[in-house]
Structures are given as C-alpha cells and as structure tokens.
Amino acid sequence: MGLLEGKIAIVTGGAKGMGETHARKLADEGAKVVIGDVDVENGEKLAESIGDNASFIELDVTNSTSWDQLVKKTKETFGSIDILVNNAGLAGGMPGLLEIEEDLYKKIIDINQLGVFNGMRAVLPTMIENNKGSIINISSLAGLRHDTTVNPAYTASKFAVRGLTKQAAYEFADKNIRINAVLPGAVLTPMAEATLTKEQIDEVSQTLLPMKRFANPEEVSELIAFLASDKASYISGGDFVVDGARATINK
Ligand SMILES: NC(=O)c1ccc[n+]([C@@H]2O[C@H](COP(=O)([O-])OP(=O)(O)OC[C@H]3O[C@@H](n4cnc5c(N)ncnc54)[C@H](O)[C@@H]3O)[C@@H](O)[C@H]2O)c1
C-alpha cells in the first residue's frame, strides 16, 4: 500500500519540472492528484499519462478566482482536498537590484509569494472542515540566504514563503493541519535550464555544489511525499533543505 492511499492532492505548477515529478510521485503513492498550471498543453499531457488518478485543471496561482474554480472542480472530481503542494514559481533570470524592472519584480512576487498565500487561503476552509491536511510550500535555498544564481525578487519571495509558512503553521496547528516549507538547492528542471546555459550548469556544479551535480527533481519529490503523508504527523512549521550540502558553504 502506498504512503498516500485515499488522499487527494493538488500540485501547482505541476505541468513540468519539479511539479511534474511531485505529481507523479504522489500518484505512485496512491493519491488522486489535481495538476494546476497555466501551461494547459503540458498539464493535460501529464494528467493523461498518469491516468485515472490524475486530472488537469487550468490555474493561475496569482488569481484568487482561478483558485476558487480549481477548489470547486477538485471537490467535484475527487471529493475533497488533503494535500496542497504550492510549487508554481518563476525565476526571472539574474538581473541585479539596480537592473531588475519593477514589472518583473512584481510578477515574481505575485507568482512566488501571492500564489502561495492564495493557495493556502483557497484550500484551508476544506481542510479545517475535515480537521486534517498537509500543505507544502516550495521555498528555495534562496529563501535562507543570498544566492548567486537568482535575482533579488526571487530571494525576497522565497524568504516570504518561509514566513507565510510559519505564520500559517502556528495558526492552524490545532486544526490538525500541517504546513511546511521545502527549500531545494540547485535542481535540474526547465527553470534551471532557462536561467543558466549548459556551460554555466557545468560550472556551477563544479564550483558551487558539494556533490558536483544538480539534484534530479525526483530527489525532492521523495521528501514531498513524506511530508504529505501521515508518517509526518508531528512535523509542521519546518524548513526542509534539499541541497546536497550546499548551505554548509557560503557560496
Ligand atoms: N529548479 C531549481 O533549481 C529550484 C531551486 C529551488 C526552488 N525551486 C522552486 O521549485 C518550484 C518549481 O521549480 P521548477 O524548477 O520545477 O520550475 P519550472 O519553471 O520548471 O516549472 C514551474 C511551473 O510553474 C508554472 N507556473 C508559472 N507561473 C504560474 C502561474 N501563475 N500559475 C500556475 N502555474 C504557473 C509553469 O507553467 C511551470 O509548469 C518553484 O517554486 C521554484 O522557485 C526551484
């Protein structure tokens, strides 16, 4: 029997990258999974390839009406909501503080920070009613300290995700709802490939990463499945770093 048998999960930004592997892993562990993403084509393809235990619903995490529709359709399709993985994100390249356009700054905050806030607000009423739930908010190693491979909006948004997580974890602890933050280091996904060239990925691997390689997205999905499961019943409000020891050095 899988870790998540009988549970219903939503994964945002689930059409590709880490969201895709999280959706596959949760389904492998027995959950029914709703993939929410603005990328309809890849999202539908993924749901189809997972099969009956997955469904794609178009979602823009920055829009609370879009969230309300997703929650309604999830409940119509699968009955309830037990797990939310707030994974959708935008990196936005590496402009410095003086170079980043205000519009890009706001867009990154909207997706990475407001998206997480919207997601928690959309699913919490159902979880409160059920007196159970697990929410996993994807922050980043850049939510812990400066990171040479991102921009200030990204770092600010990922620090904010940790703050939101702690605030909410405390507020809903007595409702048996656990809320944790996961902080991946460098993971090889379309986001990493859009930010760095192949040469830069090799250079970062050799100079910044103690394991001399990026993580595979599946290596993060293992932790997501555990935190989503009842095995993690007393784990809430935490920051979980998956970075191959990168945070041990100040690079
Ligand atoms: N790749 C890394 O090295 C790394 C490291 C640390 C943290 N993260 C975080 O992990 C998460 C996943 O990253 P990834 O590398 O898989 O990214 P990715 O770019 O490969 O995938 C992100 C997904 O989010 C979706 N998305 C973007 N805007 C959206 C919106 N408004 N509404 C709904 N969906 C939207 C995209 O369509 C895409 O499918 C992000 O939150 C990211 O910040 C990534």
PDB file of C-alpha atoms and ligand atoms in Angstrom:
ATOM      1  CA  MET A   1       0.000   0.000   0.000  1.00  0.00           C
ATOM      2  CA  GLY A   2       1.282   3.474  -0.920  1.00  0.00           C
ATOM      3  CA  LEU A   3       2.049   6.227   1.604  1.00  0.00           C
ATOM      4  CA  LEU A   4      -0.841   8.369   0.330  1.00  0.00           C
ATOM      5  CA  GLU A   5      -3.607   5.853  -0.346  1.00  0.00           C
ATOM      6  CA  GLY A   6      -7.032   7.527  -0.245  1.00  0.00           C
ATOM      7  CA  LYS A   7      -5.667  11.085  -0.208  1.00  0.00           C
ATOM      8  CA  ILE A   8      -6.484  13.888  -2.629  1.00  0.00           C
ATOM      9  CA  ALA A   9      -3.692  16.275  -3.609  1.00  0.00           C
ATOM     10  CA  ILE A  10      -3.267  19.478  -5.585  1.00  0.00           C
ATOM     11  CA  VAL A  11       0.131  20.287  -7.125  1.00  0.00           C
ATOM     12  CA  THR A  12       0.542  23.783  -8.569  1.00  0.00           C
ATOM     13  CA  GLY A  13       2.980  24.393 -11.379  1.00  0.00           C
ATOM     14  CA  GLY A  14       2.547  20.691 -11.992  1.00  0.00           C
ATOM     15  CA  ALA A  15       2.840  20.730 -15.778  1.00  0.00           C
ATOM     16  CA  LYS A  16       6.617  20.387 -15.843  1.00  0.00           C
ATOM     17  CA  GLY A  17       9.837  20.420 -13.825  1.00  0.00           C
ATOM     18  CA  MET A  18       9.601  19.525 -10.159  1.00  0.00           C
ATOM     19  CA  GLY A  19       5.807  19.886 -10.183  1.00  0.00           C
ATOM     20  CA  GLU A  20       5.622  17.068 -12.711  1.00  0.00           C
ATOM     21  CA  THR A  21       7.737  14.707 -10.620  1.00  0.00           C
ATOM     22  CA  HIS A  22       5.819  15.666  -7.446  1.00  0.00           C
ATOM     23  CA  ALA A  23       2.526  14.851  -9.199  1.00  0.00           C
ATOM     24  CA  ARG A  24       3.883  11.514 -10.465  1.00  0.00           C
ATOM     25  CA  LYS A  25       5.298  10.575  -7.056  1.00  0.00           C
ATOM     26  CA  LEU A  26       2.092  11.448  -5.150  1.00  0.00           C
ATOM     27  CA  ALA A  27       0.066   9.400  -7.649  1.00  0.00           C
ATOM     28  CA  ASP A  28       2.558   6.492  -7.350  1.00  0.00           C
ATOM     29  CA  GLU A  29       1.997   6.592  -3.587  1.00  0.00           C
ATOM     30  CA  GLY A  30      -1.756   6.193  -4.098  1.00  0.00           C
ATOM     31  CA  ALA A  31      -3.052   9.786  -4.066  1.00  0.00           C
ATOM     32  CA  LYS A  32      -5.512  11.224  -6.536  1.00  0.00           C
ATOM     33  CA  VAL A  33      -3.772  14.275  -7.964  1.00  0.00           C
ATOM     34  CA  VAL A  34      -5.000  17.528  -9.472  1.00  0.00           C
ATOM     35  CA  ILE A  35      -2.360  19.287 -11.545  1.00  0.00           C
ATOM     36  CA  GLY A  36      -2.914  23.048 -11.638  1.00  0.00           C
ATOM     37  CA  ASP A  37      -0.908  25.163 -14.073  1.00  0.00           C
ATOM     38  CA  VAL A  38      -1.135  27.947 -16.655  1.00  0.00           C
ATOM     39  CA  ASP A  39       0.547  25.559 -19.114  1.00  0.00           C
ATOM     40  CA  VAL A  40      -2.535  23.728 -20.384  1.00  0.00           C
ATOM     41  CA  GLU A  41      -0.838  21.657 -23.073  1.00  0.00           C
ATOM     42  CA  ASN A  42       1.821  20.049 -20.864  1.00  0.00           C
ATOM     43  CA  GLY A  43      -0.559  19.792 -17.895  1.00  0.00           C
ATOM     44  CA  GLU A  44      -3.155  17.858 -19.886  1.00  0.00           C
ATOM     45  CA  LYS A  45      -0.491  15.573 -21.369  1.00  0.00           C
ATOM     46  CA  LEU A  46       0.865  14.790 -17.910  1.00  0.00           C
ATOM     47  CA  ALA A  47      -2.565  14.051 -16.406  1.00  0.00           C
ATOM     48  CA  GLU A  48      -3.292  11.733 -19.318  1.00  0.00           C
ATOM     49  CA  SER A  49      -0.006   9.895 -18.877  1.00  0.00           C
ATOM     50  CA  ILE A  50      -0.639   9.382 -15.128  1.00  0.00           C
ATOM     51  CA  GLY A  51      -4.136   8.033 -15.838  1.00  0.00           C
ATOM     52  CA  ASP A  52      -7.421   7.969 -13.898  1.00  0.00           C
ATOM     53  CA  ASN A  53      -5.804   9.115 -10.662  1.00  0.00           C
ATOM     54  CA  ALA A  54      -4.849  12.497 -12.147  1.00  0.00           C
ATOM     55  CA  SER A  55      -6.728  15.423 -13.554  1.00  0.00           C
ATOM     56  CA  PHE A  56      -5.517  18.717 -15.041  1.00  0.00           C
ATOM     57  CA  ILE A  57      -7.272  21.969 -14.124  1.00  0.00           C
ATOM     58  CA  GLU A  58      -6.074  25.286 -15.536  1.00  0.00           C
ATOM     59  CA  LEU A  59      -4.864  27.532 -12.704  1.00  0.00           C
ATOM     60  CA  ASP A  60      -3.201  30.913 -12.446  1.00  0.00           C
ATOM     61  CA  VAL A  61      -1.910  30.981  -8.865  1.00  0.00           C
ATOM     62  CA  THR A  62      -1.895  34.795  -8.815  1.00  0.00           C
ATOM     63  CA  ASN A  63      -5.681  34.911  -9.269  1.00  0.00           C
ATOM     64  CA  SER A  64      -7.965  34.040  -6.336  1.00  0.00           C
ATOM     65  CA  THR A  65     -10.968  33.429  -8.626  1.00  0.00           C
ATOM     66  CA  SER A  66      -8.919  30.871 -10.543  1.00  0.00           C
ATOM     67  CA  TRP A  67      -8.149  29.186  -7.191  1.00  0.00           C
ATOM     68  CA  ASP A  68     -11.838  29.108  -6.216  1.00  0.00           C
ATOM     69  CA  GLN A  69     -12.649  27.369  -9.504  1.00  0.00           C
ATOM     70  CA  LEU A  70      -9.846  24.844  -9.001  1.00  0.00           C
ATOM     71  CA  VAL A  71     -11.035  24.004  -5.481  1.00  0.00           C
ATOM     72  CA  LYS A  72     -14.632  23.599  -6.678  1.00  0.00           C
ATOM     73  CA  LYS A  73     -13.624  21.337  -9.596  1.00  0.00           C
ATOM     74  CA  THR A  74     -11.242  19.289  -7.414  1.00  0.00           C
ATOM     75  CA  LYS A  75     -14.061  18.575  -4.967  1.00  0.00           C
ATOM     76  CA  GLU A  76     -16.463  17.723  -7.806  1.00  0.00           C
ATOM     77  CA  THR A  77     -13.895  15.354  -9.368  1.00  0.00           C
ATOM     78  CA  PHE A  78     -12.327  13.667  -6.341  1.00  0.00           C
ATOM     79  CA  GLY A  79     -14.483  14.689  -3.334  1.00  0.00           C
ATOM     80  CA  SER A  80     -12.175  16.685  -1.048  1.00  0.00           C
ATOM     81  CA  ILE A  81      -8.641  18.046  -0.549  1.00  0.00           C
ATOM     82  CA  ASP A  82      -5.998  16.583   1.794  1.00  0.00           C
ATOM     83  CA  ILE A  83      -2.729  17.882   0.361  1.00  0.00           C
ATOM     84  CA  LEU A  84      -1.605  21.079  -1.347  1.00  0.00           C
ATOM     85  CA  VAL A  85       1.859  21.449  -2.850  1.00  0.00           C
ATOM     86  CA  ASN A  86       2.368  25.151  -3.603  1.00  0.00           C
ATOM     87  CA  ASN A  87       5.100  24.604  -6.190  1.00  0.00           C
ATOM     88  CA  ALA A  88       4.417  27.060  -9.064  1.00  0.00           C
ATOM     89  CA  GLY A  89       7.236  29.544  -9.428  1.00  0.00           C
ATOM     90  CA  LEU A  90       9.090  31.956 -11.665  1.00  0.00           C
ATOM     91  CA  ALA A  91      12.845  32.588 -11.504  1.00  0.00           C
ATOM     92  CA  GLY A  92      13.169  35.607 -13.823  1.00  0.00           C
ATOM     93  CA  GLY A  93      16.878  35.425 -14.622  1.00  0.00           C
ATOM     94  CA  MET A  94      19.712  37.093 -12.772  1.00  0.00           C
ATOM     95  CA  PRO A  95      19.336  40.887 -13.030  1.00  0.00           C
ATOM     96  CA  GLY A  96      20.813  42.757 -10.057  1.00  0.00           C
ATOM     97  CA  LEU A  97      18.963  45.118  -7.730  1.00  0.00           C
ATOM     98  CA  LEU A  98      19.639  48.134  -9.932  1.00  0.00           C
ATOM     99  CA  GLU A  99      18.817  46.317 -13.164  1.00  0.00           C
ATOM    100  CA  ILE A 100      15.612  44.427 -12.423  1.00  0.00           C
ATOM    101  CA  GLU A 101      12.497  46.047 -13.958  1.00  0.00           C
ATOM    102  CA  GLU A 102       9.747  46.891 -11.480  1.00  0.00           C
ATOM    103  CA  ASP A 103       7.234  44.893 -13.558  1.00  0.00           C
ATOM    104  CA  LEU A 104       9.379  41.768 -13.384  1.00  0.00           C
ATOM    105  CA  TYR A 105       9.933  42.290  -9.646  1.00  0.00           C
ATOM    106  CA  LYS A 106       6.157  42.436  -9.102  1.00  0.00           C
ATOM    107  CA  LYS A 107       5.483  39.443 -11.369  1.00  0.00           C
ATOM    108  CA  ILE A 108       7.927  37.259  -9.430  1.00  0.00           C
ATOM    109  CA  ILE A 109       6.399  38.325  -6.096  1.00  0.00           C
ATOM    110  CA  ASP A 110       2.894  37.708  -7.471  1.00  0.00           C
ATOM    111  CA  ILE A 111       3.623  34.149  -8.588  1.00  0.00           C
ATOM    112  CA  ASN A 112       6.026  33.012  -5.877  1.00  0.00           C
ATOM    113  CA  GLN A 113       4.585  34.793  -2.835  1.00  0.00           C
ATOM    114  CA  LEU A 114       0.981  35.859  -3.502  1.00  0.00           C
ATOM    115  CA  GLY A 115       0.445  32.497  -5.263  1.00  0.00           C
ATOM    116  CA  VAL A 116       1.316  30.629  -2.048  1.00  0.00           C
ATOM    117  CA  PHE A 117      -0.910  32.933   0.031  1.00  0.00           C
ATOM    118  CA  ASN A 118      -3.824  32.471  -2.414  1.00  0.00           C
ATOM    119  CA  GLY A 119      -3.343  28.698  -2.426  1.00  0.00           C
ATOM    120  CA  MET A 120      -3.408  28.346   1.337  1.00  0.00           C
ATOM    121  CA  ARG A 121      -6.489  30.571   1.600  1.00  0.00           C
ATOM    122  CA  ALA A 122      -8.286  28.558  -1.060  1.00  0.00           C
ATOM    123  CA  VAL A 123      -7.801  25.097   0.486  1.00  0.00           C
ATOM    124  CA  LEU A 124      -7.795  25.873   4.214  1.00  0.00           C
ATOM    125  CA  PRO A 125     -11.605  26.091   4.658  1.00  0.00           C
ATOM    126  CA  THR A 126     -11.915  22.499   3.335  1.00  0.00           C
ATOM    127  CA  MET A 127      -9.026  21.289   5.500  1.00  0.00           C
ATOM    128  CA  ILE A 128     -10.496  22.999   8.586  1.00  0.00           C
ATOM    129  CA  GLU A 129     -13.833  21.290   7.888  1.00  0.00           C
ATOM    130  CA  ASN A 130     -12.017  17.933   7.611  1.00  0.00           C
ATOM    131  CA  ASN A 131      -9.826  18.662  10.658  1.00  0.00           C
ATOM    132  CA  LYS A 132      -6.769  17.479   8.695  1.00  0.00           C
ATOM    133  CA  GLY A 133      -4.451  18.475   5.899  1.00  0.00           C
ATOM    134  CA  SER A 134      -0.865  18.920   4.783  1.00  0.00           C
ATOM    135  CA  ILE A 135       0.383  21.967   2.897  1.00  0.00           C
ATOM    136  CA  ILE A 136       3.883  22.065   1.458  1.00  0.00           C
ATOM    137  CA  ASN A 137       5.146  25.446   0.283  1.00  0.00           C
ATOM    138  CA  ILE A 138       8.128  25.428  -2.035  1.00  0.00           C
ATOM    139  CA  SER A 139      10.690  27.998  -0.985  1.00  0.00           C
ATOM    140  CA  SER A 140      14.343  27.673  -2.034  1.00  0.00           C
ATOM    141  CA  LEU A 141      17.853  27.762  -0.683  1.00  0.00           C
ATOM    142  CA  ALA A 142      17.477  31.398  -1.803  1.00  0.00           C
ATOM    143  CA  GLY A 143      14.855  31.657   0.958  1.00  0.00           C
ATOM    144  CA  LEU A 144      17.604  31.128   3.504  1.00  0.00           C
ATOM    145  CA  ARG A 145      20.475  33.248   2.266  1.00  0.00           C
ATOM    146  CA  HIS A 146      21.933  35.100  -0.705  1.00  0.00           C
ATOM    147  CA  ASP A 147      22.170  33.010  -3.879  1.00  0.00           C
ATOM    148  CA  THR A 148      24.493  33.872  -6.770  1.00  0.00           C
ATOM    149  CA  THR A 149      22.212  32.295  -9.414  1.00  0.00           C
ATOM    150  CA  VAL A 150      18.983  34.291  -8.836  1.00  0.00           C
ATOM    151  CA  ASN A 151      17.708  37.872  -8.523  1.00  0.00           C
ATOM    152  CA  PRO A 152      16.541  39.966  -5.527  1.00  0.00           C
ATOM    153  CA  ALA A 153      12.816  39.498  -6.214  1.00  0.00           C
ATOM    154  CA  TYR A 154      13.247  35.724  -6.254  1.00  0.00           C
ATOM    155  CA  THR A 155      15.174  35.748  -2.980  1.00  0.00           C
ATOM    156  CA  ALA A 156      12.666  38.117  -1.331  1.00  0.00           C
ATOM    157  CA  SER A 157       9.734  35.964  -2.477  1.00  0.00           C
ATOM    158  CA  LYS A 158      11.314  32.754  -1.187  1.00  0.00           C
ATOM    159  CA  PHE A 159      12.099  34.293   2.230  1.00  0.00           C
ATOM    160  CA  ALA A 160       8.436  35.374   2.301  1.00  0.00           C
ATOM    161  CA  VAL A 161       7.267  31.815   1.595  1.00  0.00           C
ATOM    162  CA  ARG A 162       9.063  30.648   4.736  1.00  0.00           C
ATOM    163  CA  GLY A 163       7.469  33.452   6.756  1.00  0.00           C
ATOM    164  CA  LEU A 164       3.980  32.688   5.464  1.00  0.00           C
ATOM    165  CA  THR A 165       4.557  29.013   6.227  1.00  0.00           C
ATOM    166  CA  LYS A 166       5.487  29.653   9.848  1.00  0.00           C
ATOM    167  CA  GLN A 167       2.645  32.097  10.418  1.00  0.00           C
ATOM    168  CA  ALA A 168       0.081  29.670   8.972  1.00  0.00           C
ATOM    169  CA  ALA A 169       1.582  26.563  10.620  1.00  0.00           C
ATOM    170  CA  TYR A 170       1.064  28.130  14.040  1.00  0.00           C
ATOM    171  CA  GLU A 171      -2.407  29.423  13.239  1.00  0.00           C
ATOM    172  CA  PHE A 172      -3.775  26.065  12.029  1.00  0.00           C
ATOM    173  CA  ALA A 173      -1.794  23.606  14.190  1.00  0.00           C
ATOM    174  CA  ASP A 174      -4.782  22.948  16.462  1.00  0.00           C
ATOM    175  CA  LYS A 175      -6.877  22.042  13.413  1.00  0.00           C
ATOM    176  CA  ASN A 176      -4.516  19.148  12.623  1.00  0.00           C
ATOM    177  CA  ILE A 177      -3.272  20.952   9.514  1.00  0.00           C
ATOM    178  CA  ARG A 178       0.475  20.749   8.995  1.00  0.00           C
ATOM    179  CA  ILE A 179       2.251  23.382   6.924  1.00  0.00           C
ATOM    180  CA  ASN A 180       5.909  23.076   5.965  1.00  0.00           C
ATOM    181  CA  ALA A 181       8.395  24.729   3.645  1.00  0.00           C
ATOM    182  CA  VAL A 182      10.743  22.796   1.367  1.00  0.00           C
ATOM    183  CA  LEU A 183      13.926  24.565   0.259  1.00  0.00           C
ATOM    184  CA  PRO A 184      15.519  22.917  -2.771  1.00  0.00           C
ATOM    185  CA  GLY A 185      19.047  23.823  -3.798  1.00  0.00           C
ATOM    186  CA  ALA A 186      20.021  23.517  -7.466  1.00  0.00           C
ATOM    187  CA  VAL A 187      17.637  21.168  -9.275  1.00  0.00           C
ATOM    188  CA  LEU A 188      17.831  20.334 -12.962  1.00  0.00           C
ATOM    189  CA  THR A 189      14.460  21.486 -14.348  1.00  0.00           C
ATOM    190  CA  PRO A 190      13.264  23.749 -17.200  1.00  0.00           C
ATOM    191  CA  MET A 191      13.600  26.668 -14.726  1.00  0.00           C
ATOM    192  CA  ALA A 192      17.311  25.966 -14.172  1.00  0.00           C
ATOM    193  CA  GLU A 193      17.825  25.466 -17.911  1.00  0.00           C
ATOM    194  CA  ALA A 194      16.082  28.785 -18.656  1.00  0.00           C
ATOM    195  CA  THR A 195      18.338  30.624 -16.173  1.00  0.00           C
ATOM    196  CA  LEU A 196      21.686  29.000 -16.920  1.00  0.00           C
ATOM    197  CA  THR A 197      23.423  27.803 -20.077  1.00  0.00           C
ATOM    198  CA  LYS A 198      24.736  24.233 -20.288  1.00  0.00           C
ATOM    199  CA  GLU A 199      28.250  25.623 -19.650  1.00  0.00           C
ATOM    200  CA  GLN A 200      27.041  27.566 -16.598  1.00  0.00           C
ATOM    201  CA  ILE A 201      25.300  24.449 -15.239  1.00  0.00           C
ATOM    202  CA  ASP A 202      28.606  22.553 -15.521  1.00  0.00           C
ATOM    203  CA  GLU A 203      30.500  25.423 -13.915  1.00  0.00           C
ATOM    204  CA  VAL A 204      28.007  25.804 -11.046  1.00  0.00           C
ATOM    205  CA  SER A 205      28.169  22.029 -10.484  1.00  0.00           C
ATOM    206  CA  GLN A 206      31.957  22.084 -10.191  1.00  0.00           C
ATOM    207  CA  THR A 207      32.379  25.325  -8.226  1.00  0.00           C
ATOM    208  CA  LEU A 208      29.259  25.739  -6.040  1.00  0.00           C
ATOM    209  CA  LEU A 209      27.789  22.299  -5.462  1.00  0.00           C
ATOM    210  CA  PRO A 210      29.487  19.987  -2.937  1.00  0.00           C
ATOM    211  CA  MET A 211      28.065  16.900  -4.700  1.00  0.00           C
ATOM    212  CA  LYS A 212      29.320  18.319  -8.028  1.00  0.00           C
ATOM    213  CA  ARG A 213      25.884  17.924  -9.591  1.00  0.00           C
ATOM    214  CA  PHE A 214      22.364  19.338  -9.608  1.00  0.00           C
ATOM    215  CA  ALA A 215      19.599  17.338  -7.925  1.00  0.00           C
ATOM    216  CA  ASN A 216      17.202  15.370 -10.055  1.00  0.00           C
ATOM    217  CA  PRO A 217      13.652  16.623  -9.393  1.00  0.00           C
ATOM    218  CA  GLU A 218      12.665  13.146  -8.132  1.00  0.00           C
ATOM    219  CA  GLU A 219      15.083  13.569  -5.221  1.00  0.00           C
ATOM    220  CA  VAL A 220      12.912  16.450  -3.979  1.00  0.00           C
ATOM    221  CA  SER A 221       9.647  14.589  -4.666  1.00  0.00           C
ATOM    222  CA  GLU A 222      10.616  11.886  -2.141  1.00  0.00           C
ATOM    223  CA  LEU A 223      10.529  14.468   0.657  1.00  0.00           C
ATOM    224  CA  ILE A 224       7.284  15.990  -0.624  1.00  0.00           C
ATOM    225  CA  ALA A 225       5.565  12.589  -0.459  1.00  0.00           C
ATOM    226  CA  PHE A 226       6.806  12.007   3.084  1.00  0.00           C
ATOM    227  CA  LEU A 227       5.718  15.446   4.358  1.00  0.00           C
ATOM    228  CA  ALA A 228       2.331  14.968   2.681  1.00  0.00           C
ATOM    229  CA  SER A 229       1.812  11.617   4.414  1.00  0.00           C
ATOM    230  CA  ASP A 230       0.532  10.709   7.875  1.00  0.00           C
ATOM    231  CA  LYS A 231       4.063   9.492   8.687  1.00  0.00           C
ATOM    232  CA  ALA A 232       4.927  13.189   9.146  1.00  0.00           C
ATOM    233  CA  SER A 233       2.103  13.635  11.687  1.00  0.00           C
ATOM    234  CA  TYR A 234       4.061  15.859  14.132  1.00  0.00           C
ATOM    235  CA  ILE A 235       6.056  17.781  11.547  1.00  0.00           C
ATOM    236  CA  SER A 236       4.804  21.312  10.998  1.00  0.00           C
ATOM    237  CA  GLY A 237       6.244  24.798  10.614  1.00  0.00           C
ATOM    238  CA  GLY A 238       9.580  23.418   9.447  1.00  0.00           C
ATOM    239  CA  ASP A 239      12.107  24.380   6.790  1.00  0.00           C
ATOM    240  CA  PHE A 240      13.411  21.341   4.920  1.00  0.00           C
ATOM    241  CA  VAL A 241      16.537  21.906   2.876  1.00  0.00           C
ATOM    242  CA  VAL A 242      17.278  19.520  -0.032  1.00  0.00           C
ATOM    243  CA  ASP A 243      20.543  20.902  -1.339  1.00  0.00           C
ATOM    244  CA  GLY A 244      23.275  18.238  -1.335  1.00  0.00           C
ATOM    245  CA  ALA A 245      25.099  20.116   1.468  1.00  0.00           C
ATOM    246  CA  ARG A 246      25.306  23.425  -0.444  1.00  0.00           C
ATOM    247  CA  ALA A 247      24.158  25.509   2.534  1.00  0.00           C
ATOM    248  CA  THR A 248      27.157  24.261   4.507  1.00  0.00           C
ATOM    249  CA  ILE A 249      29.344  26.597   2.461  1.00  0.00           C
ATOM    250  CA  ASN A 250      28.838  30.296   1.937  1.00  0.00           C
ATOM    251  CA  LYS A 251      28.887  30.326  -1.903  1.00  0.00           C
TER     252      LYS A 251
HETATM  253  N1  LIG B   1      14.955  24.429 -10.245  1.00  0.00           N
HETATM  254  C1  LIG B   1      15.599  24.825  -9.155  1.00  0.00           C
HETATM  255  O1  LIG B   1      16.819  24.761  -9.083  1.00  0.00           O
HETATM  256  C2  LIG B   1      14.831  25.322  -7.950  1.00  0.00           C
HETATM  257  C3  LIG B   1      15.526  25.516  -6.760  1.00  0.00           C
HETATM  258  C4  LIG B   1      14.841  25.950  -5.636  1.00  0.00           C
HETATM  259  C5  LIG B   1      13.483  26.171  -5.687  1.00  0.00           C
HETATM  260  N2  LIG B   1      12.822  25.978  -6.856  1.00  0.00           N
HETATM  261  C6  LIG B   1      11.377  26.218  -6.846  1.00  0.00           C
HETATM  262  O2  LIG B   1      10.701  24.998  -7.140  1.00  0.00           O
HETATM  263  C7  LIG B   1       9.470  25.269  -7.817  1.00  0.00           C
HETATM  264  C8  LIG B   1       9.438  24.512  -9.137  1.00  0.00           C
HETATM  265  O3  LIG B   1      10.528  24.930  -9.913  1.00  0.00           O
HETATM  266  P1  LIG B   1      10.937  24.278 -11.306  1.00  0.00           P
HETATM  267  O4  LIG B   1      12.394  24.416 -11.392  1.00  0.00           O
HETATM  268  O5  LIG B   1      10.282  22.964 -11.477  1.00  0.00           O
HETATM  269  O6  LIG B   1      10.276  25.367 -12.286  1.00  0.00           O
HETATM  270  P2  LIG B   1       9.776  25.236 -13.805  1.00  0.00           P
HETATM  271  O7  LIG B   1       9.939  26.589 -14.411  1.00  0.00           O
HETATM  272  O8  LIG B   1      10.455  24.107 -14.454  1.00  0.00           O
HETATM  273  O9  LIG B   1       8.228  24.935 -13.606  1.00  0.00           O
HETATM  274  C9  LIG B   1       7.399  25.899 -12.994  1.00  0.00           C
HETATM  275  C10 LIG B   1       5.962  25.586 -13.330  1.00  0.00           C
HETATM  276  O10 LIG B   1       5.152  26.630 -12.751  1.00  0.00           O
HETATM  277  C11 LIG B   1       4.179  27.016 -13.709  1.00  0.00           C
HETATM  278  N3  LIG B   1       3.690  28.376 -13.453  1.00  0.00           N
HETATM  279  C12 LIG B   1       4.356  29.540 -13.652  1.00  0.00           C
HETATM  280  N4  LIG B   1       3.554  30.571 -13.370  1.00  0.00           N
HETATM  281  C13 LIG B   1       2.354  30.054 -12.966  1.00  0.00           C
HETATM  282  C14 LIG B   1       1.122  30.623 -12.533  1.00  0.00           C
HETATM  283  N5  LIG B   1       0.940  31.942 -12.477  1.00  0.00           N
HETATM  284  N6  LIG B   1       0.114  29.791 -12.190  1.00  0.00           N
HETATM  285  C15 LIG B   1       0.282  28.440 -12.260  1.00  0.00           C
HETATM  286  N7  LIG B   1       1.406  27.854 -12.676  1.00  0.00           N
HETATM  287  C16 LIG B   1       2.438  28.646 -13.015  1.00  0.00           C
HETATM  288  C17 LIG B   1       4.910  26.895 -15.055  1.00  0.00           C
HETATM  289  O11 LIG B   1       3.994  26.845 -16.146  1.00  0.00           O
HETATM  290  C18 LIG B   1       5.684  25.600 -14.843  1.00  0.00           C
HETATM  291  O12 LIG B   1       4.946  24.464 -15.224  1.00  0.00           O
HETATM  292  C19 LIG B   1       9.420  26.796  -7.986  1.00  0.00           C
HETATM  293  O13 LIG B   1       8.671  27.356  -6.925  1.00  0.00           O
HETATM  294  C20 LIG B   1      10.876  27.202  -7.868  1.00  0.00           C
HETATM  295  O14 LIG B   1      11.030  28.521  -7.475  1.00  0.00           O
HETATM  296  C21 LIG B   1      13.455  25.565  -7.995  1.00  0.00           C
END
